[in-house]
PDB file of C-alpha atoms in Angstrom:
ATOM      1  CA  MET O 300      64.388  69.990 196.189  1.00 54.00           C
ATOM      2  CA  GLY O 301      62.816  66.866 194.909  1.00 70.00           C
ATOM      3  CA  SER O 302      60.237  68.875 193.044  1.00 79.00           C
ATOM      4  CA  MET O 303      63.035  70.878 191.475  1.00 81.00           C
ATOM      5  CA  LYS O 304      64.648  67.720 190.202  1.00 88.00           C
ATOM      6  CA  LYS O 305      61.318  66.551 188.845  1.00 88.00           C
ATOM      7  CA  ALA O 306      60.738  69.899 187.139  1.00 88.00           C
ATOM      8  CA  ASP O 307      64.267  69.809 185.751  1.00 89.00           C
ATOM      9  CA  ALA O 308      63.777  66.274 184.506  1.00 90.00           C
ATOM     10  CA  LEU O 309      60.439  67.246 182.980  1.00 91.00           C
ATOM     11  CA  VAL O 310      62.070  70.179 181.145  1.00 92.00           C
ATOM     12  CA  ARG O 311      64.805  67.879 179.840  1.00 93.00           C
ATOM     13  CA  VAL O 312      62.227  65.333 178.702  1.00 93.00           C
ATOM     14  CA  LYS O 313      60.276  68.079 176.916  1.00 94.00           C
ATOM     15  CA  GLU O 314      63.497  69.359 175.305  1.00 94.00           C
ATOM     16  CA  ALA O 315      64.375  65.810 174.239  1.00 93.00           C
ATOM     17  CA  GLU O 316      60.885  65.295 172.815  1.00 95.00           C
ATOM     18  CA  LEU O 317      61.187  68.592 170.929  1.00 95.00           C
ATOM     19  CA  GLU O 318      64.612  67.556 169.611  1.00 95.00           C
ATOM     20  CA  VAL O 319      63.225  64.162 168.522  1.00 95.00           C
ATOM     21  CA  LYS O 320      60.336  65.934 166.779  1.00 96.00           C
ATOM     22  CA  LYS O 321      62.787  68.227 164.946  1.00 96.00           C
ATOM     23  CA  MET O 322      64.934  65.220 163.991  1.00 96.00           C
ATOM     24  CA  ARG O 323      61.865  63.430 162.614  1.00 96.00           C
ATOM     25  CA  GLU O 324      60.878  66.522 160.616  1.00 96.00           C
ATOM     26  CA  ARG O 325      64.417  66.808 159.204  1.00 96.00           C
ATOM     27  CA  ALA O 326      64.460  63.082 158.408  1.00 96.00           C
ATOM     28  CA  THR O 327      61.060  63.312 156.702  1.00 96.00           C
ATOM     29  CA  SER O 328      62.169  66.381 154.781  1.00 96.00           C
ATOM     30  CA  GLU O 329      65.422  64.648 153.760  1.00 97.00           C
ATOM     31  CA  LYS O 330      63.486  61.499 152.760  1.00 96.00           C
ATOM     32  CA  ASP O 331      61.124  63.593 150.607  1.00 97.00           C
ATOM     33  CA  ARG O 332      64.060  65.418 149.010  1.00 97.00           C
ATOM     34  CA  ILE O 333      65.844  62.123 148.254  1.00 97.00           C
ATOM     35  CA  LEU O 334      62.672  60.581 146.782  1.00 96.00           C
ATOM     36  CA  LYS O 335      62.052  63.662 144.646  1.00 97.00           C
ATOM     37  CA  GLU O 336      65.644  63.591 143.412  1.00 97.00           C
ATOM     38  CA  ALA O 337      65.402  59.847 142.730  1.00 97.00           C
ATOM     39  CA  ARG O 338      62.200  60.363 140.703  1.00 97.00           C
ATOM     40  CA  ARG O 339      63.904  63.079 138.669  1.00 97.00           C
ATOM     41  CA  GLU O 340      66.855  60.773 138.060  1.00 96.00           C
ATOM     42  CA  VAL O 341      64.534  57.933 136.990  1.00 96.00           C
ATOM     43  CA  LEU O 342      62.763  60.267 134.546  1.00 96.00           C
ATOM     44  CA  ARG O 343      66.113  61.471 133.192  1.00 96.00           C
ATOM     45  CA  ILE O 344      67.321  57.882 132.737  1.00 95.00           C
ATOM     46  CA  GLN O 345      64.041  56.881 131.065  1.00 95.00           C
ATOM     47  CA  GLU O 346      64.274  59.813 128.657  1.00 95.00           C
ATOM     48  CA  GLU O 347      67.912  59.044 127.913  1.00 94.00           C
ATOM     49  CA  SER O 348      67.014  55.386 127.336  1.00 93.00           C
ATOM     50  CA  ARG O 349      64.225  56.381 124.946  1.00 92.00           C
ATOM     51  CA  ARG O 350      66.583  58.680 123.097  1.00 92.00           C
ATOM     52  CA  THR O 351      69.290  56.009 122.961  1.00 92.00           C
ATOM     53  CA  ALA O 352      66.793  53.376 121.823  1.00 92.00           C
ATOM     54  CA  GLY O 353      65.445  55.779 119.212  1.00 92.00           C
ATOM     55  CA  ASN O 354      68.951  56.500 117.965  1.00 92.00           C
ATOM     56  CA  ALA O 355      69.791  52.793 117.904  1.00 92.00           C
ATOM     57  CA  LEU O 356      66.612  52.103 115.951  1.00 92.00           C
ATOM     58  CA  LYS O 357      67.424  54.892 113.492  1.00 94.00           C
ATOM     59  CA  GLU O 358      70.935  53.499 113.072  1.00 94.00           C
ATOM     60  CA  ARG O 359      69.538  50.006 112.416  1.00 94.00           C
ATOM     61  CA  VAL O 360      67.059  51.361 109.885  1.00 94.00           C
ATOM     62  CA  GLU O 361      69.796  53.345 108.138  1.00 96.00           C
ATOM     63  CA  ALA O 362      72.099  50.299 108.123  1.00 96.00           C
ATOM     64  CA  GLY O 363      69.246  48.243 106.672  1.00 96.00           C
ATOM     65  CA  LYS O 364      68.647  50.856 103.976  1.00 96.00           C
ATOM     66  CA  ARG O 365      72.346  50.887 103.105  1.00 97.00           C
ATOM     67  CA  GLU O 366      72.360  47.089 102.897  1.00 96.00           C
ATOM     68  CA  ILE O 367      69.272  47.160 100.676  1.00 96.00           C
ATOM     69  CA  ASP O 368      70.916  49.777  98.441  1.00 95.00           C
ATOM     70  CA  VAL O 369      74.048  47.626  98.119  1.00 96.00           C
ATOM     71  CA  LYS O 370      71.998  44.512  97.313  1.00 95.00           C
ATOM     72  CA  ARG O 371      69.847  46.453  94.837  1.00 93.00           C
ATOM     73  CA  SER O 372      72.976  47.784  93.144  1.00 94.00           C
ATOM     74  CA  GLU O 373      74.476  44.283  92.959  1.00 95.00           C
ATOM     75  CA  ILE O 374      71.240  42.888  91.507  1.00 92.00           C
ATOM     76  CA  LEU O 375      71.035  45.706  88.959  1.00 91.00           C
ATOM     77  CA  GLN O 376      74.665  45.188  87.930  1.00 94.00           C
ATOM     78  CA  GLN O 377      74.097  41.459  87.566  1.00 93.00           C
ATOM     79  CA  GLY O 378      70.923  42.129  85.563  1.00 90.00           C
ATOM     80  CA  GLN O 379      72.782  44.536  83.299  1.00 92.00           C
ATOM     81  CA  LYS O 380      75.531  41.968  82.730  1.00 92.00           C
ATOM     82  CA  GLU O 381      72.970  39.291  81.914  1.00 91.00           C
ATOM     83  CA  ALA O 382      71.068  41.662  79.620  1.00 89.00           C
ATOM     84  CA  GLU O 383      74.307  42.520  77.828  1.00 90.00           C
ATOM     85  CA  MET O 384      75.132  38.814  77.435  1.00 89.00           C
ATOM     86  CA  ILE O 385      71.643  38.123  76.063  1.00 85.00           C
ATOM     87  CA  LYS O 386      72.001  41.086  73.733  1.00 84.00           C
ATOM     88  CA  GLN O 387      75.393  39.821  72.564  1.00 86.00           C
ATOM     89  CA  ARG O 388      73.994  36.333  72.031  1.00 81.00           C
ATOM     90  CA  GLY O 389      71.064  37.853  70.182  1.00 77.00           C
ATOM     91  CA  THR O 390      73.391  39.941  68.032  1.00 80.00           C
ATOM     92  CA  THR O 391      75.554  36.892  67.363  1.00 81.00           C
ATOM     93  CA  LYS O 392      72.494  34.804  66.527  1.00 79.00           C
ATOM     94  CA  THR O 393      71.126  37.601  64.335  1.00 81.00           C
ATOM     95  CA  ASP O 394      74.468  37.874  62.559  1.00 80.00           C
ATOM     96  CA  GLU O 395      74.589  34.096  62.165  1.00 82.00           C
ATOM     97  CA  ALA O 396      71.000  34.035  60.895  1.00 81.00           C
ATOM     98  CA  ALA O 397      71.711  36.875  58.450  1.00 81.00           C
ATOM     99  CA  SER O 398      74.844  35.108  57.214  1.00 84.00           C
ATOM    100  CA  LEU O 399      72.950  31.842  56.844  1.00 83.00           C
ATOM    101  CA  LEU O 400      70.094  33.587  55.040  1.00 84.00           C
ATOM    102  CA  LEU O 401      72.532  35.355  52.727  1.00 83.00           C
ATOM    103  CA  LYS O 402      74.370  32.089  52.083  1.00 84.00           C
ATOM    104  CA  ARG O 403      71.111  30.278  51.291  1.00 82.00           C
ATOM    105  CA  PHE O 404      70.037  33.148  49.089  1.00 75.00           C
ATOM    106  CA  GLU O 405      73.342  33.032  47.244  1.00 76.00           C
ATOM    107  CA  GLU O 406      73.066  29.266  46.917  1.00 77.00           C
ATOM    108  CA  GLY O 407      69.546  29.712  45.589  1.00 71.00           C
ATOM    109  CA  VAL O 408      70.670  32.314  43.089  1.00 63.00           C
ATOM    110  CA  VAL O 409      73.444  30.067  41.895  1.00 59.00           C
ATOM    111  CA  ALA O 410      71.081  27.110  41.698  1.00 59.00           C
ATOM    112  CA  VAL O 411      68.523  29.005  39.600  1.00 55.00           C
ATOM    113  CA  PRO O 412      69.388  28.580  35.936  1.00 59.00           C
ATOM    114  CA  THR O 413      69.929  31.775  34.043  1.00 59.00           C
ATOM    115  CA  LYS O 414      69.251  32.345  30.352  1.00 63.00           C
ATOM    116  CA  ARG O 415      72.883  31.760  29.720  1.00 60.00           C
ATOM    117  CA  ASP O 416      72.724  28.384  31.422  1.00 56.00           C
ATOM    118  CA  VAL O 417      69.718  27.295  29.394  1.00 55.00           C
TER     119      VAL O 417
END
């Protein structure tokens, strides 16, 4: 009977070894599946990050363009105001110069003796 017990024990050891081998194969398969899934997730996150960064960059560029447009508009308005003031000053100066010229002309005409005055 001793040989029967040894044979029985040997069968159980072989069954246990087979079970361990199957467990290792399942663990390796599960590890590979988890790694593959993790790689996919990393790629998805990287792509999402690129997209988000791209969108953020686009938003910054658009905000910068809007700010530039506002500043440009303010500068143009200020320039137009200054040009109008210069134009007004020029018109006023021209009017003053014309009035002064006319006054001097009239004074000159009055100062020139006419035949009647002679």
